[in-house]
Short mmCIF file of N, CA and C in Angstrom, two decimals:
data_model
loop_
_atom_site.label_atom_id
_atom_site.label_comp_id
_atom_site.label_asym_id
_atom_site.label_seq_id
_atom_site.Cartn_x
_atom_site.Cartn_y
_atom_site.Cartn_z
N MET A 225 0.80 -1.50 -0.23
CA MET A 225 -0.10 0.37 -0.18
C MET A 225 0.90 1.49 -0.40
N SER A 226 0.82 2.62 -0.56
CA SER A 226 1.25 3.23 -0.70
C SER A 226 0.63 4.05 0.84
N GLU A 227 1.75 5.60 0.84
CA GLU A 227 1.24 6.05 1.98
C GLU A 227 -0.65 6.63 2.22
N SER A 228 -0.99 6.25 0.94
CA SER A 228 -2.58 7.14 0.69
C SER A 228 -3.33 6.10 1.24
N GLY A 229 -2.48 4.30 1.63
CA GLY A 229 -3.64 4.06 1.77
C GLY A 229 -4.13 3.15 0.52
N THR A 230 -3.41 3.26 -0.55
CA THR A 230 -4.31 2.79 -1.99
C THR A 230 -2.67 1.47 -2.27
N PHE A 231 -3.69 0.74 -2.91
CA PHE A 231 -2.80 -0.33 -3.15
C PHE A 231 -1.74 -0.13 -4.93
N GLN A 232 -0.65 -0.35 -4.44
CA GLN A 232 -0.14 -0.28 -5.74
C GLN A 232 -0.26 -0.33 -7.32
N ALA A 233 0.04 0.67 -8.23
CA ALA A 233 -0.72 -0.40 -9.23
C ALA A 233 0.34 -1.38 -10.30
N GLU A 234 1.68 -1.35 -9.47
CA GLU A 234 2.57 -2.21 -10.06
C GLU A 234 2.14 -3.98 -9.85
N PRO A 235 2.41 -4.62 -11.08
CA PRO A 235 2.05 -5.80 -11.15
C PRO A 235 3.20 -6.65 -9.99
N ALA A 236 2.81 -7.46 -9.44
CA ALA A 236 3.62 -8.69 -8.32
C ALA A 236 4.70 -9.34 -9.70
N GLN A 237 6.15 -8.93 -9.04
CA GLN A 237 7.08 -9.75 -9.96
C GLN A 237 6.63 -11.27 -8.96
N ILE A 238 6.46 -12.69 -9.76
CA ILE A 238 6.59 -13.57 -9.34
C ILE A 238 7.75 -14.89 -10.39
N LEU A 239 9.00 -15.58 -9.28
CA LEU A 239 9.81 -16.27 -10.15
C LEU A 239 9.33 -17.83 -9.48
N LEU A 240 8.77 -18.26 -10.52
CA LEU A 240 8.40 -19.64 -10.85
C LEU A 240 9.54 -20.44 -11.12
N VAL A 241 9.81 -21.51 -10.00
CA VAL A 241 11.40 -22.31 -10.59
C VAL A 241 10.51 -23.98 -10.74
N GLU A 242 10.16 -24.51 -11.56
CA GLU A 242 9.54 -25.60 -12.10
C GLU A 242 9.98 -26.10 -13.78
N ASP A 243 10.64 -27.22 -13.51
CA ASP A 243 10.93 -28.07 -14.31
C ASP A 243 10.03 -28.65 -15.01
N ASN A 244 8.86 -28.85 -14.57
CA ASN A 244 7.52 -29.80 -15.61
C ASN A 244 7.30 -28.93 -16.08
N PRO A 245 6.86 -28.88 -17.72
CA PRO A 245 6.10 -28.27 -18.53
C PRO A 245 4.51 -27.83 -18.41
N GLY A 246 4.07 -29.14 -17.66
CA GLY A 246 2.71 -29.31 -18.13
C GLY A 246 2.30 -28.30 -16.23
N ASP A 247 2.96 -28.18 -15.36
CA ASP A 247 2.85 -27.48 -14.09
C ASP A 247 3.43 -26.33 -14.54
N VAL A 248 3.49 -26.09 -15.88
CA VAL A 248 4.25 -24.32 -15.71
C VAL A 248 2.90 -23.76 -16.33
N ARG A 249 2.81 -24.76 -17.43
CA ARG A 249 1.21 -23.87 -18.26
C ARG A 249 -0.04 -23.86 -17.12
N LEU A 250 0.01 -24.77 -16.08
CA LEU A 250 -1.32 -24.90 -15.60
C LEU A 250 -1.25 -23.57 -14.17
N THR A 251 0.39 -23.45 -13.43
CA THR A 251 0.48 -22.81 -13.24
C THR A 251 0.35 -21.16 -13.51
N GLU A 252 0.75 -20.72 -14.99
CA GLU A 252 0.20 -19.78 -16.18
C GLU A 252 -1.21 -19.19 -15.96
N GLU A 253 -1.68 -20.83 -16.28
CA GLU A 253 -2.97 -20.11 -16.28
C GLU A 253 -3.66 -19.61 -15.21
N ALA A 254 -3.07 -20.37 -14.17
CA ALA A 254 -4.53 -19.90 -12.94
C ALA A 254 -3.81 -18.52 -12.70
N PHE A 255 -2.58 -18.04 -13.16
CA PHE A 255 -2.53 -16.72 -12.49
C PHE A 255 -2.91 -15.79 -13.67
N LYS A 256 -3.36 -16.04 -15.11
CA LYS A 256 -4.29 -15.43 -15.79
C LYS A 256 -5.39 -15.10 -15.60
N GLN A 257 -5.74 -16.20 -14.97
CA GLN A 257 -7.51 -16.97 -14.35
C GLN A 257 -7.74 -15.73 -12.77
N GLY A 258 -6.28 -15.25 -12.40
CA GLY A 258 -6.80 -14.56 -11.41
C GLY A 258 -6.95 -12.68 -11.22
N ARG A 259 -7.07 -12.03 -10.33
CA ARG A 259 -7.93 -11.25 -10.16
C ARG A 259 -6.42 -9.89 -9.76
N ILE A 260 -4.56 -10.42 -9.86
CA ILE A 260 -4.11 -10.10 -9.67
C ILE A 260 -3.34 -10.40 -10.62
N GLU A 261 -2.60 -8.62 -11.02
CA GLU A 261 -1.67 -8.44 -12.31
C GLU A 261 -0.63 -8.76 -11.67
N ASN A 262 0.08 -9.74 -12.81
CA ASN A 262 1.49 -9.84 -12.12
C ASN A 262 2.20 -10.45 -13.51
N ASP A 263 3.92 -10.57 -13.27
CA ASP A 263 4.92 -10.86 -14.16
C ASP A 263 4.85 -11.80 -13.36
N LEU A 264 4.81 -12.77 -14.69
CA LEU A 264 5.55 -14.56 -14.00
C LEU A 264 6.97 -14.63 -14.78
N TYR A 265 8.04 -15.08 -14.15
CA TYR A 265 9.40 -15.67 -14.91
C TYR A 265 9.15 -17.15 -14.40
N THR A 266 9.72 -17.51 -15.41
CA THR A 266 9.67 -18.87 -15.25
C THR A 266 10.71 -20.04 -15.41
N VAL A 267 11.51 -19.94 -14.43
CA VAL A 267 12.98 -20.96 -14.59
C VAL A 267 13.32 -22.50 -14.61
N SER A 268 13.86 -22.93 -15.22
CA SER A 268 13.33 -24.63 -15.11
C SER A 268 14.40 -25.37 -14.24
N ASP A 269 15.47 -24.87 -13.66
CA ASP A 269 16.19 -25.68 -12.17
C ASP A 269 16.76 -24.83 -11.11
N GLY A 270 17.23 -25.75 -10.46
CA GLY A 270 17.74 -24.28 -9.15
C GLY A 270 19.23 -23.69 -9.57
N THR A 271 19.78 -24.33 -10.61
CA THR A 271 20.99 -23.14 -10.83
C THR A 271 20.22 -21.95 -11.81
N GLU A 272 19.71 -22.26 -12.43
CA GLU A 272 19.23 -20.66 -13.04
C GLU A 272 18.38 -20.14 -12.12
N ALA A 273 17.69 -21.02 -11.24
CA ALA A 273 17.04 -19.82 -10.21
C ALA A 273 17.76 -18.85 -9.42
N LEU A 274 19.00 -19.53 -9.05
CA LEU A 274 19.95 -18.84 -8.16
C LEU A 274 20.75 -17.78 -9.27
N GLU A 275 20.73 -17.85 -10.16
CA GLU A 275 21.44 -17.16 -11.50
C GLU A 275 20.58 -15.72 -11.40
N TYR A 276 19.30 -15.91 -11.35
CA TYR A 276 18.40 -14.94 -11.80
C TYR A 276 18.15 -14.51 -10.28
N LEU A 277 17.81 -14.84 -9.26
CA LEU A 277 17.87 -14.35 -7.98
C LEU A 277 19.33 -13.32 -7.84
N ASN A 278 20.02 -13.87 -7.90
CA ASN A 278 21.66 -13.08 -7.76
C ASN A 278 22.01 -12.02 -9.11
N GLN A 279 20.82 -12.19 -10.19
CA GLN A 279 21.07 -11.44 -11.31
C GLN A 279 22.19 -11.64 -11.59
N ARG A 280 22.81 -12.74 -12.24
CA ARG A 280 23.68 -13.24 -13.08
C ARG A 280 23.88 -13.59 -14.46
N GLY A 281 24.99 -13.43 -15.05
CA GLY A 281 24.30 -13.78 -16.65
C GLY A 281 23.49 -13.34 -17.28
N GLU A 282 22.31 -14.21 -17.50
CA GLU A 282 21.82 -13.54 -18.65
C GLU A 282 20.78 -12.81 -17.98
N TYR A 283 20.83 -13.21 -16.62
CA TYR A 283 19.40 -12.35 -16.02
C TYR A 283 20.04 -11.10 -15.10
N ALA A 284 21.01 -10.61 -15.36
CA ALA A 284 21.39 -9.06 -14.65
C ALA A 284 20.56 -8.49 -14.93
N ASP A 285 19.18 -8.32 -15.40
CA ASP A 285 18.25 -7.20 -15.52
C ASP A 285 17.30 -7.43 -15.15
N ALA A 286 17.46 -9.03 -14.52
CA ALA A 286 16.28 -9.53 -13.99
C ALA A 286 15.49 -8.42 -13.01
N PRO A 287 14.09 -8.70 -12.72
CA PRO A 287 13.28 -7.94 -11.41
C PRO A 287 13.52 -8.79 -10.62
N ARG A 288 13.78 -8.12 -9.39
CA ARG A 288 13.57 -8.60 -8.08
C ARG A 288 12.47 -9.25 -7.99
N PRO A 289 12.13 -10.69 -7.38
CA PRO A 289 11.15 -11.44 -7.36
C PRO A 289 9.86 -10.55 -5.96
N ASP A 290 8.84 -10.31 -5.68
CA ASP A 290 7.98 -10.25 -4.74
C ASP A 290 8.08 -11.43 -4.09
N LEU A 291 7.99 -12.78 -5.16
CA LEU A 291 7.70 -13.73 -4.44
C LEU A 291 8.33 -14.48 -4.92
N VAL A 292 8.69 -15.97 -4.64
CA VAL A 292 9.25 -17.02 -5.28
C VAL A 292 8.42 -18.70 -5.41
N LEU A 293 7.69 -19.33 -6.40
CA LEU A 293 7.44 -20.23 -6.35
C LEU A 293 8.47 -21.69 -6.05
N LEU A 294 8.66 -22.41 -5.68
CA LEU A 294 9.94 -23.10 -5.57
C LEU A 294 9.08 -24.80 -5.45
N ASP A 295 9.49 -25.62 -6.43
CA ASP A 295 9.73 -26.65 -6.80
C ASP A 295 10.83 -27.53 -6.10
N LEU A 296 10.51 -28.12 -5.00
CA LEU A 296 11.38 -29.18 -4.62
C LEU A 296 12.55 -29.79 -5.42
N ASN A 297 11.66 -31.03 -6.25
CA ASN A 297 12.80 -31.63 -7.44
C ASN A 297 12.88 -31.18 -8.94
N LEU A 298 13.91 -30.29 -8.19
CA LEU A 298 14.89 -29.68 -9.66
C LEU A 298 15.84 -30.31 -10.03
N PRO A 299 16.24 -30.23 -11.47
CA PRO A 299 17.77 -30.87 -11.91
C PRO A 299 18.60 -29.62 -11.49
N ARG A 300 20.16 -30.08 -11.68
CA ARG A 300 21.05 -29.24 -11.01
C ARG A 300 21.08 -29.09 -9.67
N THR A 301 20.85 -27.94 -9.27
CA THR A 301 20.55 -27.56 -7.98
C THR A 301 18.98 -27.50 -7.59
N ASP A 302 18.96 -28.57 -6.45
CA ASP A 302 17.64 -29.50 -5.91
C ASP A 302 17.16 -28.11 -5.14
N GLY A 303 15.60 -28.05 -4.76
CA GLY A 303 15.07 -26.99 -4.55
C GLY A 303 15.00 -26.37 -2.90
N GLU A 304 15.51 -27.85 -2.55
CA GLU A 304 15.95 -27.52 -0.64
C GLU A 304 17.61 -26.40 -1.44
N GLU A 305 18.04 -26.61 -1.65
CA GLU A 305 19.57 -25.86 -2.17
C GLU A 305 19.67 -24.41 -2.41
N VAL A 306 18.23 -24.24 -3.31
CA VAL A 306 17.47 -23.37 -3.71
C VAL A 306 17.76 -22.58 -2.45
N LEU A 307 16.74 -23.11 -1.79
CA LEU A 307 15.72 -22.47 -0.59
C LEU A 307 16.70 -21.87 0.53
N ALA A 308 17.49 -23.16 0.93
CA ALA A 308 18.48 -22.51 2.02
C ALA A 308 19.92 -21.61 1.23
N GLU A 309 20.16 -21.92 0.09
CA GLU A 309 20.89 -20.50 -0.09
C GLU A 309 20.38 -18.78 -0.24
N LEU A 310 19.35 -18.65 -0.32
CA LEU A 310 18.07 -17.70 -0.63
C LEU A 310 18.08 -17.08 0.71
N LYS A 311 17.94 -18.14 1.51
CA LYS A 311 17.56 -17.32 2.68
C LYS A 311 18.65 -17.07 3.96
N ASP A 312 20.00 -18.03 3.49
CA ASP A 312 20.99 -17.75 3.70
C ASP A 312 21.45 -16.06 3.27
N ASP A 313 21.08 -15.56 2.38
CA ASP A 313 21.63 -14.35 2.17
C ASP A 313 20.65 -12.73 2.21
N PRO A 314 21.88 -12.32 3.27
CA PRO A 314 20.82 -11.39 3.60
C PRO A 314 20.47 -10.42 3.09
N GLU A 315 20.41 -10.32 1.37
CA GLU A 315 20.10 -9.46 0.66
C GLU A 315 18.71 -10.01 0.04
N LEU A 316 18.71 -11.51 -0.04
CA LEU A 316 17.19 -12.13 -0.75
C LEU A 316 16.48 -12.94 0.55
N ARG A 317 16.76 -13.04 1.24
CA ARG A 317 15.91 -13.46 2.65
C ARG A 317 14.69 -13.22 2.71
N SER A 318 14.47 -12.13 2.63
CA SER A 318 13.20 -11.24 3.02
C SER A 318 11.88 -11.50 1.98
N ILE A 319 12.53 -12.10 0.78
CA ILE A 319 11.53 -12.47 -0.32
C ILE A 319 10.91 -14.09 -0.12
N PRO A 320 9.56 -13.65 -0.27
CA PRO A 320 8.59 -14.99 0.19
C PRO A 320 9.38 -15.84 -0.59
N VAL A 321 8.57 -17.17 -0.39
CA VAL A 321 9.57 -18.63 -0.70
C VAL A 321 8.14 -19.31 -0.20
N ILE A 322 7.71 -19.72 -1.65
CA ILE A 322 6.58 -20.50 -1.63
C ILE A 322 7.04 -22.13 -2.19
N VAL A 323 7.19 -23.34 -1.56
CA VAL A 323 6.98 -24.36 -2.34
C VAL A 323 5.84 -24.48 -2.41
N LEU A 324 6.05 -25.37 -3.46
CA LEU A 324 4.78 -25.60 -4.67
C LEU A 324 5.44 -26.87 -4.98
N THR A 325 5.03 -28.70 -4.38
CA THR A 325 6.42 -29.00 -5.03
C THR A 325 5.13 -30.62 -4.84
N SER A 326 4.89 -31.58 -5.49
CA SER A 326 4.25 -32.89 -5.73
C SER A 326 4.79 -33.53 -4.51
N SER A 327 5.80 -33.31 -3.73
CA SER A 327 6.00 -34.30 -2.40
C SER A 327 5.23 -34.26 -1.42
N ARG A 328 4.71 -35.10 -1.12
CA ARG A 328 3.53 -35.07 0.22
C ARG A 328 4.13 -35.52 1.79
N ALA A 329 5.77 -36.05 1.38
CA ALA A 329 6.87 -36.12 2.37
C ALA A 329 6.82 -35.28 3.14
N GLU A 330 6.23 -36.00 4.54
CA GLU A 330 6.92 -35.66 6.18
C GLU A 330 8.03 -34.49 6.16
N GLU A 331 8.82 -35.33 5.77
CA GLU A 331 10.69 -34.95 6.24
C GLU A 331 10.80 -33.35 5.06
N ASP A 332 9.94 -33.34 3.70
CA ASP A 332 9.95 -32.66 3.02
C ASP A 332 9.45 -31.56 3.44
N VAL A 333 8.50 -31.51 4.24
CA VAL A 333 7.82 -30.60 5.20
C VAL A 333 8.58 -29.96 6.09
N VAL A 334 8.89 -30.93 6.91
CA VAL A 334 9.58 -30.51 7.72
C VAL A 334 10.88 -29.39 7.49
N ARG A 335 11.47 -30.46 6.45
CA ARG A 335 12.68 -29.39 6.13
C ARG A 335 12.42 -28.27 5.58
N SER A 336 12.01 -27.79 4.64
CA SER A 336 11.33 -26.77 3.95
C SER A 336 10.93 -25.67 5.13
N TYR A 337 10.34 -26.05 6.02
CA TYR A 337 10.31 -24.66 7.23
C TYR A 337 11.41 -24.90 8.05
N GLU A 338 12.41 -26.10 8.21
CA GLU A 338 13.51 -25.89 8.82
C GLU A 338 14.85 -24.50 7.68
N LEU A 339 13.96 -24.71 6.74
CA LEU A 339 15.26 -23.46 5.83
C LEU A 339 14.34 -22.26 5.18
N HIS A 340 13.16 -21.93 5.95
CA HIS A 340 12.42 -20.82 6.48
C HIS A 340 11.85 -20.84 5.19
N ALA A 341 11.02 -21.66 5.04
CA ALA A 341 10.28 -21.37 3.49
C ALA A 341 8.78 -20.91 4.20
N ASN A 342 8.47 -19.92 3.76
CA ASN A 342 7.10 -19.10 4.09
C ASN A 342 6.02 -19.81 3.74
N ALA A 343 5.86 -20.94 2.81
CA ALA A 343 4.60 -21.94 3.23
C ALA A 343 4.95 -22.78 2.32
N TYR A 344 4.11 -24.07 2.41
CA TYR A 344 4.37 -25.36 1.89
C TYR A 344 3.02 -25.58 0.87
N LEU A 345 3.24 -25.96 0.02
CA LEU A 345 2.06 -25.89 -0.88
C LEU A 345 1.70 -27.63 -1.90
N THR A 346 1.52 -28.42 -1.41
CA THR A 346 1.29 -30.06 -2.14
C THR A 346 0.60 -29.34 -3.39
N LYS A 347 1.15 -29.86 -4.77
CA LYS A 347 0.30 -29.75 -5.98
C LYS A 347 -0.82 -31.23 -6.01
N PRO A 348 -2.03 -30.27 -6.64
CA PRO A 348 -2.91 -31.46 -6.94
C PRO A 348 -2.66 -32.17 -7.54
N VAL A 349 -2.84 -33.27 -8.31
CA VAL A 349 -2.84 -34.15 -9.28
C VAL A 349 -3.39 -34.04 -10.28
N ASP A 350 -5.19 -32.96 -9.93
CA ASP A 350 -5.65 -33.15 -11.03
C ASP A 350 -5.62 -31.43 -11.40
N PRO A 351 -5.84 -31.45 -12.90
CA PRO A 351 -5.64 -29.78 -13.38
C PRO A 351 -7.02 -28.80 -12.92
N ASP A 352 -7.95 -28.88 -12.89
CA ASP A 352 -8.80 -28.05 -12.19
C ASP A 352 -8.25 -27.78 -10.65
N GLU A 353 -7.86 -28.47 -10.36
CA GLU A 353 -7.42 -28.54 -8.52
C GLU A 353 -6.32 -27.88 -8.66
N PHE A 354 -5.53 -27.99 -9.58
CA PHE A 354 -3.93 -27.66 -9.36
C PHE A 354 -4.50 -25.68 -9.30
N ILE A 355 -5.21 -25.51 -10.36
CA ILE A 355 -5.26 -24.26 -10.53
C ILE A 355 -5.86 -23.43 -9.75
N GLU A 356 -7.19 -24.26 -9.18
CA GLU A 356 -7.58 -23.77 -8.00
C GLU A 356 -6.67 -23.53 -6.63
N THR A 357 -5.86 -24.24 -6.45
CA THR A 357 -5.01 -24.06 -5.85
C THR A 357 -3.92 -22.97 -5.79
N VAL A 358 -3.45 -22.57 -7.14
CA VAL A 358 -2.81 -21.87 -7.17
C VAL A 358 -3.18 -20.18 -7.12
N ARG A 359 -4.90 -20.55 -7.49
CA ARG A 359 -5.24 -19.23 -7.12
C ARG A 359 -5.81 -18.76 -5.82
N ALA A 360 -6.01 -19.35 -5.05
CA ALA A 360 -6.36 -19.17 -3.57
C ALA A 360 -5.02 -18.70 -3.20
N PHE A 361 -4.22 -19.54 -3.40
CA PHE A 361 -2.92 -19.01 -2.80
C PHE A 361 -2.91 -17.72 -3.71
N GLU A 362 -2.39 -17.18 -4.86
CA GLU A 362 -2.56 -15.79 -5.12
C GLU A 362 -3.33 -14.58 -4.27
N LYS A 363 -4.64 -15.32 -4.01
CA LYS A 363 -5.57 -14.35 -3.12
C LYS A 363 -5.73 -14.41 -1.77
N PHE A 364 -4.74 -14.98 -1.52
CA PHE A 364 -4.25 -15.03 -0.22
C PHE A 364 -2.93 -14.22 -0.07
N TRP A 365 -2.16 -14.14 -1.19
CA TRP A 365 -0.76 -14.48 -0.69
C TRP A 365 -0.66 -12.19 -1.44
N PHE A 366 -1.52 -11.89 -1.93
CA PHE A 366 -1.46 -10.13 -3.13
C PHE A 366 -2.57 -9.99 -2.04
N SER A 367 -3.78 -10.26 -1.50
CA SER A 367 -4.85 -9.91 -1.36
C SER A 367 -4.63 -9.42 0.30
N VAL A 368 -4.28 -10.47 0.95
CA VAL A 368 -4.57 -10.75 2.43
C VAL A 368 -3.01 -10.53 3.49
N VAL A 369 -1.96 -10.71 3.25
CA VAL A 369 -0.52 -10.96 3.47
C VAL A 369 -0.34 -9.30 3.30
N ARG A 370 0.28 -9.04 4.36
CA ARG A 370 0.81 -7.52 3.97
C ARG A 370 2.27 -7.99 3.72
N LEU A 371 3.10 -7.13 2.62
CA LEU A 371 4.57 -7.93 2.02
C LEU A 371 5.35 -6.43 2.75
N PRO A 372 6.47 -6.62 3.23
CA PRO A 372 7.86 -5.60 3.68
C PRO A 372 7.37 -4.03 2.18
N PRO A 373 7.78 -3.01 3.01
CA PRO A 373 7.77 -1.75 1.65
C PRO A 373 9.07 -2.14 0.97
N GLU A 374 8.81 -1.90 -0.53
CA GLU A 374 9.86 -2.17 -1.65
C GLU A 374 11.33 -1.95 -0.86
N GLU A 375 11.68 -0.63 -0.11
CA GLU A 375 12.54 -0.11 0.06
C GLU A 375 13.61 -1.05 0.80
N ASN A 376 13.01 -2.19 1.86
CA ASN A 376 13.20 -2.86 2.65
C ASN A 376 13.26 -4.50 2.51
N ARG A 377 12.90 -4.38 1.40
CA ARG A 377 13.19 -6.29 0.53
C ARG A 377 14.50 -6.22 0.24
#
């Protein structure tokens, strides 16, 4: 919110770290149907995610995400490692990270929260339920949750 109490018209910058093209499509579809204006950027492995977040290489001009949606099962650098590195970096740790994964394993849930994930969502198998989960998350995260002002992120 701005000082006048109105929401910024700026679209939310969201980084999706997902290697499954079908899940990328479903997430894009869910965000298109949602009411929150957003710019969704997608990378397909953990190494690329870290390059993006640290604005290295081809991502030198990448915008800082307002939120990261992170799959755990990624090629090259896995999601746990990305989460650990992100939350260990004083410049990046304030970016909310939502783990969005197919794993229902209790140890993955526990480990994600130990690494300071902000939330853990299990991907539904049904495509319509998947879209509904992402839309419910989007509505909650961008309508209800209060994020720190941009200068403090």
